[in-house]
Backbone as JSON, one array per atom type, in Angstrom:
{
  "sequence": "XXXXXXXXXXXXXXXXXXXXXXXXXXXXXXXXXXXXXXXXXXXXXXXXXXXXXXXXXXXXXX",
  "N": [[77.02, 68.47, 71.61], [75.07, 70.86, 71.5], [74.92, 74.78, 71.59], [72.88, 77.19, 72.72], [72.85, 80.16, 73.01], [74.74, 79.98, 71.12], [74.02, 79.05, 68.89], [71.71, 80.75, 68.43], [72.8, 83.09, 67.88], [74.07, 82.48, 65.57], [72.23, 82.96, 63.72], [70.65, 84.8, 61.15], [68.73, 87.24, 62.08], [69.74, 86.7, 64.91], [72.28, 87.7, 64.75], [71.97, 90.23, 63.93], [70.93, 90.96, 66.13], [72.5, 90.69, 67.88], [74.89, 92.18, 67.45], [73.61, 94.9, 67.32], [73.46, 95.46, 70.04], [75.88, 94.79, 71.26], [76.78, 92.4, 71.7], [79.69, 89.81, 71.57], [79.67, 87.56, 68.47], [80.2, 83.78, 68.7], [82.35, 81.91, 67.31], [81.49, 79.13, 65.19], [83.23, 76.36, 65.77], [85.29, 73.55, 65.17], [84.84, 70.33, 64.91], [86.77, 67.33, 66.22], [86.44, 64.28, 64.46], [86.38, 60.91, 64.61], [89.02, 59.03, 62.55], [89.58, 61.26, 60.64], [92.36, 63.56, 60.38], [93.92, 64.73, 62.96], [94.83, 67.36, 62.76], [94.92, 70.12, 60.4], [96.87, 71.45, 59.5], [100.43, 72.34, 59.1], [102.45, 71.4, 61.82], [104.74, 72.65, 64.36], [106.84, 71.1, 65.97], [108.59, 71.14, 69.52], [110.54, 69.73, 71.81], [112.52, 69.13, 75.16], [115.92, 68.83, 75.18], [116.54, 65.29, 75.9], [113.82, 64.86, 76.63], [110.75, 63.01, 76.91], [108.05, 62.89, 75.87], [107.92, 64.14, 72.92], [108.13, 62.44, 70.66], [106.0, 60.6, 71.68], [104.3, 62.56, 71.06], [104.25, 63.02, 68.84], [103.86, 60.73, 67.09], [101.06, 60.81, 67.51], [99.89, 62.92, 65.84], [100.91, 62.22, 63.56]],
  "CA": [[76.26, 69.3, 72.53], [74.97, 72.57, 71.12], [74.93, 75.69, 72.66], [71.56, 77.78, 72.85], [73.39, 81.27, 72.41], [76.07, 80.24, 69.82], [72.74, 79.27, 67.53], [70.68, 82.65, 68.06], [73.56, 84.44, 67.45], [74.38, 81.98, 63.96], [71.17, 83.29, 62.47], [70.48, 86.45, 60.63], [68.19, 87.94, 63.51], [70.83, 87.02, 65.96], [73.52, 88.26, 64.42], [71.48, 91.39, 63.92], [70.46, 91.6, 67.34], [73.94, 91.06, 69.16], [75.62, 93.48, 66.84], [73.27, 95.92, 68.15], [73.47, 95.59, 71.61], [77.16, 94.83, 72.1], [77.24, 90.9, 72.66], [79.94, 88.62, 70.71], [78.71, 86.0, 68.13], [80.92, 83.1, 68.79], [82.71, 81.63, 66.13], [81.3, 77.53, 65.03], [84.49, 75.34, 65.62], [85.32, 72.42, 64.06], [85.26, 69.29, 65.76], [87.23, 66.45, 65.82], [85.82, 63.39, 63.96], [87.16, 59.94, 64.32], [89.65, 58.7, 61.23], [90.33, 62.42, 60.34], [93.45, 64.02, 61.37], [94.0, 65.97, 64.19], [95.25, 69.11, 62.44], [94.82, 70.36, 59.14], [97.65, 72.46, 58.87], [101.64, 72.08, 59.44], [102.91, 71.89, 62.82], [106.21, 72.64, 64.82], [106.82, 70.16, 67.44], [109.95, 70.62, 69.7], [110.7, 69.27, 73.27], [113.49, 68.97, 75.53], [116.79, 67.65, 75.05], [116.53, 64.32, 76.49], [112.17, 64.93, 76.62], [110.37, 61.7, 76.33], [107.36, 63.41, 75.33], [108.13, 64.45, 71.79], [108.01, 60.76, 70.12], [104.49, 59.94, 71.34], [103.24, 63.57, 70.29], [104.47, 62.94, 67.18], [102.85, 59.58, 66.54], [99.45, 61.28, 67.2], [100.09, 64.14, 64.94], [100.57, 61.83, 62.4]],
  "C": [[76.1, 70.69, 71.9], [74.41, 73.86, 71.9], [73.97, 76.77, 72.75], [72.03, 79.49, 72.01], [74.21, 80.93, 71.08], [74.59, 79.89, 68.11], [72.09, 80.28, 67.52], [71.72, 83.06, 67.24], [74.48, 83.91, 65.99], [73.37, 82.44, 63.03], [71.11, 84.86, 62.23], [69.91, 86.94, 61.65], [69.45, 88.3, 64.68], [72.01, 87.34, 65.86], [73.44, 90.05, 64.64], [71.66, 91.96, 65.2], [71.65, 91.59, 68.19], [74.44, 91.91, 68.83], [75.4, 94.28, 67.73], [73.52, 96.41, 69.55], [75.1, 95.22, 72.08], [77.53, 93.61, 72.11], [78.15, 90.12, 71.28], [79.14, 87.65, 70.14], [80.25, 85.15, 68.37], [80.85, 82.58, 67.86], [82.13, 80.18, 66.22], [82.9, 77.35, 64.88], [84.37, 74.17, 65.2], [85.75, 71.51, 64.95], [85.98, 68.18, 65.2], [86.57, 65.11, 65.53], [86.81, 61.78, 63.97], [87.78, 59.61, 62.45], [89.95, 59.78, 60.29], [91.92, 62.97, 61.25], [93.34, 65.31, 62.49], [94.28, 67.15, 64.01], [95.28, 68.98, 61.55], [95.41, 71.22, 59.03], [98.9, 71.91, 59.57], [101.78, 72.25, 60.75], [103.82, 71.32, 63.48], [106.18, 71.98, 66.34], [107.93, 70.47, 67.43], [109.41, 69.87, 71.17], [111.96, 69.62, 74.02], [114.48, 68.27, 74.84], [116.54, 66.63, 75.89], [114.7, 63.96, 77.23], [111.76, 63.67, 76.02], [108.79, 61.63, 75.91], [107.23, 63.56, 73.5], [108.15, 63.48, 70.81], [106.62, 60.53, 70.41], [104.08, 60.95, 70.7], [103.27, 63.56, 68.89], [103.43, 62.0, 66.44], [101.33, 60.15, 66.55], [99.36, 62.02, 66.34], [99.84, 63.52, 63.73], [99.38, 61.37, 61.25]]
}
């Protein structure tokens, strides 16, 4: 789904023109794609002691 403002304000003009006037450009994010991983950088999983959470989040992480 793309977003009407977040493209003006990706092009030279609209970069130009929000500057001017005050308005955030919103950053392009990066979507998730099947058979890529879910995160592209290290991350610190804890949980509870006795949390039965922390075992599935893991398996997805992987």
């Amino acid at each position: 789904m793309s977003d009407r403002y977040q493209s003006l304000t990706n092009t030279g003009f609209g970069k130009a023109l929000s500057s001017r006037v005050g308005l955030p450009v919103p950053p392009i994010l990066e979507r998730h794609e099947p058979g890529r991983p879910v995160v592209s950088a290290p991350v610190l999983l804890a949980g509870a002691r006795g949390g039965r959470l922390r075992e599935p989040a893991s398996e997805v992480l992987r």
